[in-house]
Coordinates of C-alpha atoms in Angstrom, one line a residue:
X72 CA 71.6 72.0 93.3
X73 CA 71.4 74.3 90.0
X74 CA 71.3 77.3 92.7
X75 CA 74.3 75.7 94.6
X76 CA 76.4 75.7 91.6
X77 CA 75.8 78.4 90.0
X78 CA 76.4 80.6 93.2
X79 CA 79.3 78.6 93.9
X80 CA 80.5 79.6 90.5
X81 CA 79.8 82.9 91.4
X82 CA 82.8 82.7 94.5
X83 CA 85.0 81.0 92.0
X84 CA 85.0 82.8 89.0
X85 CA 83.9 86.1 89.8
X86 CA 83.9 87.7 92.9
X87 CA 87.7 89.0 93.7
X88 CA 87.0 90.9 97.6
X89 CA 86.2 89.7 100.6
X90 CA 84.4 92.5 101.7
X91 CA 82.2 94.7 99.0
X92 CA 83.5 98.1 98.1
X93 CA 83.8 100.5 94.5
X94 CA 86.1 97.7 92.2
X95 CA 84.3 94.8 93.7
X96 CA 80.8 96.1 93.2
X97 CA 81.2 96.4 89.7
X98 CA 82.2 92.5 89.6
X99 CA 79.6 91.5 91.2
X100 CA 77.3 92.9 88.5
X101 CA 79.5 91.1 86.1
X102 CA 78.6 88.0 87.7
X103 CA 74.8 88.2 88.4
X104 CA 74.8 88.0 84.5
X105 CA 77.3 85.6 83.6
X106 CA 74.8 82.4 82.5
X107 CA 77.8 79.3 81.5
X108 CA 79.4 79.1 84.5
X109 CA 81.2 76.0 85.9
X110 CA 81.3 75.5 89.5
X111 CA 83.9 72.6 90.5
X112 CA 83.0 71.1 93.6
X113 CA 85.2 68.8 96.1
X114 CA 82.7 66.3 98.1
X115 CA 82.5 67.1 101.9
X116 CA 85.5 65.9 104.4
X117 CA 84.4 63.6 106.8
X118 CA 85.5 65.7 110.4
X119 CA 89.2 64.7 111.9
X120 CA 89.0 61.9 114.0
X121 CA 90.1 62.4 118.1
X122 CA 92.8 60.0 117.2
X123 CA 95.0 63.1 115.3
X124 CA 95.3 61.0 112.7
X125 CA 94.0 63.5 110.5
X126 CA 97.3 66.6 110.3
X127 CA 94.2 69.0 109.9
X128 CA 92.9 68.0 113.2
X129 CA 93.0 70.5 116.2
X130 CA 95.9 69.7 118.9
X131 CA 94.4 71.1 122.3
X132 CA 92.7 73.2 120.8
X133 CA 91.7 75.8 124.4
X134 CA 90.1 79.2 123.5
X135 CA 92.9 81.7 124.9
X136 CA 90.4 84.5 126.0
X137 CA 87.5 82.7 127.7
X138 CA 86.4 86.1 128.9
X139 CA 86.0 87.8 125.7
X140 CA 82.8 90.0 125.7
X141 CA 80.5 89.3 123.1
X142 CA 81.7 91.0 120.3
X143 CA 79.2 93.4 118.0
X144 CA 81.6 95.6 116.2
X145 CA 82.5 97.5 113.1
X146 CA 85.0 97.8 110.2
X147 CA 87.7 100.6 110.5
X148 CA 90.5 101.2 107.5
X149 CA 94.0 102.2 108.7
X150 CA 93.0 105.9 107.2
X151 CA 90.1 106.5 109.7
X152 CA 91.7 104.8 112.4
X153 CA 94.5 106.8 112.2
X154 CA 92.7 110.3 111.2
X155 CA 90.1 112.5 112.9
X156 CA 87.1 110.1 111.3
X157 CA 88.5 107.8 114.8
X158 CA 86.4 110.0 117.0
X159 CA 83.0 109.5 114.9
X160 CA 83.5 106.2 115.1
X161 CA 84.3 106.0 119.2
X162 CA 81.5 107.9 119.6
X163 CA 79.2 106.0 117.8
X164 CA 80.1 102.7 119.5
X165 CA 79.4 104.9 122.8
X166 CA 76.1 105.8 121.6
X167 CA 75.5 102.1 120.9
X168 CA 75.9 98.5 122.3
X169 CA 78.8 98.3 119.9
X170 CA 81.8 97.3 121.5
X171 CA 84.6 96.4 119.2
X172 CA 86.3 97.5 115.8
X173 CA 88.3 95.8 113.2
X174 CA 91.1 97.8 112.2
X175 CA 93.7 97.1 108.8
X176 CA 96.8 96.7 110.0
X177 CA 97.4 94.7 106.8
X178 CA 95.6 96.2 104.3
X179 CA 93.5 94.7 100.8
X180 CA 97.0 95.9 99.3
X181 CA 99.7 94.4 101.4
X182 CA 100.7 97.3 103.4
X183 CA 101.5 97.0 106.4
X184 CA 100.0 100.4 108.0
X185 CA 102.1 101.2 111.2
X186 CA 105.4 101.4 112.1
X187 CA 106.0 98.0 114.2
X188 CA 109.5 98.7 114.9
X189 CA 110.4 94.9 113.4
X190 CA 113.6 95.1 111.5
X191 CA 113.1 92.6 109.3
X192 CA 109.3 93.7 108.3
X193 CA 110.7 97.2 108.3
X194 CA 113.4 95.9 105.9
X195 CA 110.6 94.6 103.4
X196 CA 109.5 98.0 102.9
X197 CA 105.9 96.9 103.1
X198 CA 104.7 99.6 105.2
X199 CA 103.1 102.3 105.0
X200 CA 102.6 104.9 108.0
X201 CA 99.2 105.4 108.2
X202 CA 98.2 105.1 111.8
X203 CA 101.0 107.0 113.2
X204 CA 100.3 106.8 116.5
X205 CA 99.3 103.1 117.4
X206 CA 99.8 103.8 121.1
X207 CA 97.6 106.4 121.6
X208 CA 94.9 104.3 119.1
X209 CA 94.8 101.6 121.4
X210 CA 94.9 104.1 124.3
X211 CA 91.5 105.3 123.4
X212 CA 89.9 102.3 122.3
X213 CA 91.0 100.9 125.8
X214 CA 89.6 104.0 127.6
X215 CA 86.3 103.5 125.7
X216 CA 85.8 99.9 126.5
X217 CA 86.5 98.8 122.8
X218 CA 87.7 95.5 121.9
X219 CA 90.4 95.9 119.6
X220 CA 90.3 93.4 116.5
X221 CA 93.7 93.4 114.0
X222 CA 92.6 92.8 110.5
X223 CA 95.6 91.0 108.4
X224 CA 94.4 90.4 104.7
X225 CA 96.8 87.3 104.3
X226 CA 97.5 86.1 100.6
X227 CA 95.7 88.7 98.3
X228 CA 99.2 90.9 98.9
X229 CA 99.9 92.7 95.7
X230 CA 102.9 94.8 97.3
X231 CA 104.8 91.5 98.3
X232 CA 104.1 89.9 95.4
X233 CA 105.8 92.5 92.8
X234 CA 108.4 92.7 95.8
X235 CA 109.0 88.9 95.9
X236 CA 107.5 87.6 92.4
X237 CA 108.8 83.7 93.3
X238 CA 106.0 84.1 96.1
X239 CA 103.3 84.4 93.6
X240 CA 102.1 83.2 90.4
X241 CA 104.0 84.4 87.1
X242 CA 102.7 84.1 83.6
X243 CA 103.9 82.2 80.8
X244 CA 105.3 85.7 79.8
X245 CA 107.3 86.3 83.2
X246 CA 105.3 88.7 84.3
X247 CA 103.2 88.8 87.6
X248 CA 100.0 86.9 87.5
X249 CA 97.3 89.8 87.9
X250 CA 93.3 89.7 88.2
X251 CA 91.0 91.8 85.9
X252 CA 90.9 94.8 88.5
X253 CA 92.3 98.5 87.3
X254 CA 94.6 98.3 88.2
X255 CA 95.1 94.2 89.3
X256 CA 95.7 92.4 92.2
X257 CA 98.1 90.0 92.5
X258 CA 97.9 86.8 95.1
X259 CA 101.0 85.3 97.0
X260 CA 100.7 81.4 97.5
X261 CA 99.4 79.3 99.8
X262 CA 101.6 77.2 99.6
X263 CA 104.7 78.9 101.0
X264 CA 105.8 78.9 104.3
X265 CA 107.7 82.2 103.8
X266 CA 104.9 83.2 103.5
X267 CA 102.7 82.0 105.9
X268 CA 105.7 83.9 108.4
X269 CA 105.3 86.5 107.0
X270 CA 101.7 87.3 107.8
X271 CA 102.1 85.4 111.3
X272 CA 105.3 88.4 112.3
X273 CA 103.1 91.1 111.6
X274 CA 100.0 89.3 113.2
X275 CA 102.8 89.0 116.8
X276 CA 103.6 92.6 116.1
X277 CA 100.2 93.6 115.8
X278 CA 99.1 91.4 119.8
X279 CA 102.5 94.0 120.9
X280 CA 100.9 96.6 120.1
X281 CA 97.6 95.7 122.1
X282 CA 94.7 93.9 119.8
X283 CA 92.9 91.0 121.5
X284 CA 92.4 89.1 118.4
X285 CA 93.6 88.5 114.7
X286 CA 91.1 88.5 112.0
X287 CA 92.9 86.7 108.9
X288 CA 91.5 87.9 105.5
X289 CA 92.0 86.5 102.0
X290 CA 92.5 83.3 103.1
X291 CA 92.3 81.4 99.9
X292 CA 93.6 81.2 96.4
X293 CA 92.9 83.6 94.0
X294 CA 88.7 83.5 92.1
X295 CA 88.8 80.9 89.6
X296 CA 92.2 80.2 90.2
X297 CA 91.1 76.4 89.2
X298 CA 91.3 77.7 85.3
X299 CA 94.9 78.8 85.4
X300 CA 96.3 76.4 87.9
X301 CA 98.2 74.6 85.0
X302 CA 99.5 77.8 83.2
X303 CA 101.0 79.9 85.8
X304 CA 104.6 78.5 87.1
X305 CA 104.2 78.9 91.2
X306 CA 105.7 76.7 94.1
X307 CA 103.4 73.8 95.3
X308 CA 103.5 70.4 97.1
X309 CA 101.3 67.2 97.0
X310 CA 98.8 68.8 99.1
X311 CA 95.6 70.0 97.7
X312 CA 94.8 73.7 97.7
X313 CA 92.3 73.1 100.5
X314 CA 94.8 71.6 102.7
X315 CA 97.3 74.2 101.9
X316 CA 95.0 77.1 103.2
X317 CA 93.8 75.1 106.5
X318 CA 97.5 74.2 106.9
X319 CA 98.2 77.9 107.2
X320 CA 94.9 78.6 109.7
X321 CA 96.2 75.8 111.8
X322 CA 99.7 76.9 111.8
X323 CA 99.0 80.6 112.5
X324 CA 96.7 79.5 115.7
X325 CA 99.3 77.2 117.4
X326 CA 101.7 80.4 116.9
X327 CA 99.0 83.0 118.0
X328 CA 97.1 81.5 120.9
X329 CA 100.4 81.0 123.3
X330 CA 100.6 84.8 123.6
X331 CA 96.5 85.1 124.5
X332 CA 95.1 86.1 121.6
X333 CA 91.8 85.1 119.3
X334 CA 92.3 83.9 115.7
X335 CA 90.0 84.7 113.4
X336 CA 89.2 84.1 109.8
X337 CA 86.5 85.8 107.2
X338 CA 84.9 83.4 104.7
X339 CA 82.9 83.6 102.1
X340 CA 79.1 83.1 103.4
X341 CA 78.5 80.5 100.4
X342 CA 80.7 78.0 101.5
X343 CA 78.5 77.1 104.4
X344 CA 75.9 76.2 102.0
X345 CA 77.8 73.9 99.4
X346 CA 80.0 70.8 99.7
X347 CA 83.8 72.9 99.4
X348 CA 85.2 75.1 97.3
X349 CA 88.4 73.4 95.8
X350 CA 88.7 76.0 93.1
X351 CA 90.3 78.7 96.0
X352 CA 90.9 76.2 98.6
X353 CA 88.5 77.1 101.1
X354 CA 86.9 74.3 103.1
X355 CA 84.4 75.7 105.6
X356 CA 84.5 72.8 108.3
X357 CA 88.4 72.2 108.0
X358 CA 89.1 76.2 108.2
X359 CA 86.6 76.7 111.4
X360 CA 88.1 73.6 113.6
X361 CA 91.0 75.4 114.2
X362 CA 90.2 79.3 114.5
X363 CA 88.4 80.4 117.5
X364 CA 86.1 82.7 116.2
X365 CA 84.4 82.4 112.1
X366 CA 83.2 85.3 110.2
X367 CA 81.6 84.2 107.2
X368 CA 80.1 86.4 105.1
X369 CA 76.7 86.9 104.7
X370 CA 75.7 89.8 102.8
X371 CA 72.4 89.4 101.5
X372 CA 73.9 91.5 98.5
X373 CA 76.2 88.6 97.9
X374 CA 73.4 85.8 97.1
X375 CA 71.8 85.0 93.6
X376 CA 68.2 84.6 92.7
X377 CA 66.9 81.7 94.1
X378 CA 68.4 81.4 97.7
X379 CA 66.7 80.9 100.5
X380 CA 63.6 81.3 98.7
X381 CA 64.1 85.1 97.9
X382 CA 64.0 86.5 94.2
X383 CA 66.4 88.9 95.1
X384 CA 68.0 88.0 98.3
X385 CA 69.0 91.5 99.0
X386 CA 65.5 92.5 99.5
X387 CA 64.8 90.2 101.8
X388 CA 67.4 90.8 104.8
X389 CA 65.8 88.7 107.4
X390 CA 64.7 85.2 104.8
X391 CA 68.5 85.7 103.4
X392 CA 70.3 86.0 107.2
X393 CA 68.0 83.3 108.2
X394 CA 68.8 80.8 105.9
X395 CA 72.8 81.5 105.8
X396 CA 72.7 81.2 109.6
X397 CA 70.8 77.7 109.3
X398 CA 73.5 76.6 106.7
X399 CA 76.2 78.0 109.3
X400 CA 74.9 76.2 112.1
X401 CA 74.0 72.8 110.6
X402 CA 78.3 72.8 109.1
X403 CA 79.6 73.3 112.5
X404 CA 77.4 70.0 113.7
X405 CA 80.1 67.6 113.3
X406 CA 83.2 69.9 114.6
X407 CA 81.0 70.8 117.6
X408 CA 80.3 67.3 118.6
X409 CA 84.1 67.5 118.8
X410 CA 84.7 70.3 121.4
X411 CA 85.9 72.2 118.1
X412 CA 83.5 74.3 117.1
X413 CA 84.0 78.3 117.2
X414 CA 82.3 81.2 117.7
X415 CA 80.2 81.8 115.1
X416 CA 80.6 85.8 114.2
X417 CA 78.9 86.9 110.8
X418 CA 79.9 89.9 108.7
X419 CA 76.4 91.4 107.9
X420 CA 75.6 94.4 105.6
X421 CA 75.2 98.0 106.5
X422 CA 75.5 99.1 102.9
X423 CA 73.6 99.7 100.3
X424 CA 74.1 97.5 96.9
X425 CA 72.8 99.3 94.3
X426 CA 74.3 97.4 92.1
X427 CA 72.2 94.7 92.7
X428 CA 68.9 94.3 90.2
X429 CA 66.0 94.8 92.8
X430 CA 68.0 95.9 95.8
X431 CA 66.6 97.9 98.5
X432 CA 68.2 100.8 100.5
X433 CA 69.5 99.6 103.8
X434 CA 69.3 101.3 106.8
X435 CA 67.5 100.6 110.5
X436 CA 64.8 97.9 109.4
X437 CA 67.0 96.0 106.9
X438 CA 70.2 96.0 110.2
X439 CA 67.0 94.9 112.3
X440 CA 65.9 92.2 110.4
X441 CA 69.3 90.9 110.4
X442 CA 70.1 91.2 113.5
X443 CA 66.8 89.5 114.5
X444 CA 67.5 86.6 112.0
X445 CA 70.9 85.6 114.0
X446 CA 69.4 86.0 117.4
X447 CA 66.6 84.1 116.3
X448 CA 69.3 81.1 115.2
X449 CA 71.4 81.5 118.6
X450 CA 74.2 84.2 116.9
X451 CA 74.6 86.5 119.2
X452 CA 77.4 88.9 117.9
X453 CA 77.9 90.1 114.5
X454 CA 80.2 92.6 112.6
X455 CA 78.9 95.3 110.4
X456 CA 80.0 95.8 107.2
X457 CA 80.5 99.7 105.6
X458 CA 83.8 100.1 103.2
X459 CA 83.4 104.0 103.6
X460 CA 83.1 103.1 107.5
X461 CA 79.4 105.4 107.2
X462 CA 77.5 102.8 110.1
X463 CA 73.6 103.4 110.6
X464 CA 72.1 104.9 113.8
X465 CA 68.9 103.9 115.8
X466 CA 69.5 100.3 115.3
X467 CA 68.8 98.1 118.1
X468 CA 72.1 96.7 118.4

């Protein structure tokens, strides 16, 4: 339980992306030493009744594309989707068994990064033209056999929130709540339906212009946020954080799956292991009833000494996989027993952590011995993980 907690601590308090890249490496070294932290911990939800009784619970809940392949794919930023690095990457999903990419079309920032031709998005001035030519992107990807996934990072939104500071959090000085990054992000809030509608127009906009599914990102509350809840001034109701982010996951489904499209939401690995995470509202069971497809995060980088058996966790890609698949499958018991349980697609790590005490390069054996590890546990599709977008060859994908 020591382990739980302390990891758990380690989502709370300390780690700020949802994927790894330069800022968030550095915070994750910061956290591998921190030694007094507090992990707050909401006991498990029993599972949503069939009755409905429970506002959480799934109405109908039908997967929309029943045909989907089974997705393997990689992560592509708006840059090298919309820039000459787009061939390298079609081409190595040619040369492999890949078959899909996830694209920002709402980047870590809060840019939106194509014109959607929405007047009142436009009218936000939220966007930024980076893929300027989202036609002929989906063009190829369709003439390559590449199923096209929209990546939305949902309430980590810095540009909205300077735009629209009542749909953050503001400090006792006035100013913009900010984390410790250089320079800081800011979160909007759950909370607000505005928005939650926000995020759900440029999700529509984004199934116009072609992608299959919607990956939300950042669904939660800012790291820690437990500590500062009673200081910053921010909109809320009687529900509890928890119930404010799964409102929004259920919400966003009942809007998206009309039009034929997948929802699908990124969570952190950990919180298959432990009870919840009240701290930044993120409640594995209640979040993955009502998406159709779950990516949790399971970067062996991402796990503290101790799990799974492992000293360090990110020398030991196949014990750590194993064990967070084991912890994935055994959460989804009670939702499955329901008819509600998703596809189970992980976020697994092609990169190297160096900043990690004892970590080992990654390349073909370390992708192998993931990959092996979610097979071995009945996961059959995956999503690699590279912030520079730099994927391994020669991996038997």
């Amino acid at each position: 339980m020591e382990i739980l907690l302390a990891s758990l601590a380690l989502i709370l308090g300390n780690i700020t992306s949802t994927n790894p890249d330069a800022s968030f490496e550095q915070l994750v070294q910061a956290s591998l030493d921190a030694k007094n932290a507090v992990a707050i911990v909401q006991p498990a939800t029993p599972a949503p009744s069939q009755d409905q009784t429970d506002p959480l619970a799934p109405v109908n809940k039908i997967d929309p594309q029943k045909d989907a392949p089974v997705v393997k794919g990689i992560y592509s930023t708006a840059h090298s989707a919309g820039g000459s690095r787009l061939n390298t990457l079609v081409k190595f999903l040619d040369d492999t068994d890949l078959n899909a990419m996830v694209i920002d079309v709402k980047d870590d920032w809060g840019y939106i990064t194509w014109e959607t031709g929405n007047t009142e998005l436009d009218a936000m001035g939220t966007t930024q033209k980076i893929i300027g030519n989202m036609p002929g992107l989906m063009t190829t990807l369709h003439e390559h056999n590449i199923y096209p996934i929209a990546r939305i990072v949902v309430f980590k939104d810095t540009v909205l929130a300077k735009k629209k500071p009542e749909l953050s959090y503001i400090n006792p000085d006035g100013t913009v709540w900010g984390n410790g990054k250089n320079p800081p992000d800011s979160f909007v809030n759950p909370y607000s339906k505005e928005v939650w509608d926000y995020n759900i127009a440029v999700a529509k906009e984004a199934v116009k212009a072609g992608f299959k599914e919607i990956q939300f990102d950042y669904v939660r509350f800012p790291e820690g946020f437990e500590k500062r809840a009673d200081v910053l001034k921010y909109t809320k109701d009687e529900r509890s954080r928890i119930d404010a982010v799964s409102s929004f996951v259920k919400y966003a489904r009942e809007q998206l799956s009309p039009l034929g499209v997948r929802v699908s939401v990124d969570i952190f690995g950990y919180a298959a292991s432990v009870p919840a995470a009240e701290g930044i509202g993120q409640d594995f069971e209640k979040i993955s009833q009502n998406v159709d497809v779950i990516a949790p995060m399971i970067y062996p980088s991402h796990y503290s000494t101790g799990w799974f058996g492992s000293k360090v966790p990110d020398a030991a890609p196949y014990a750590t996989i194993n064990g967070a698949s084991k912890d994935t499958n055994k959460k989804l018991e009670a939702i499955d027993q329901k008819g509600w349980k998703p596809v189970v697609r992980p976020w697994i790590q092609d990169f190297t952590a160096s900043w990690v005490p004892g970590y080992i390069k990654y390349g073909k054996h370390e992708l192998d011995e993931q990959i092996r590890a979610l097979k071995e546990n009945g996961i059959n599709e995956y999503l690699l993980w590279n912030a520079n977008n730099n994927y391994t060859a020669g991996v038997d994908y």
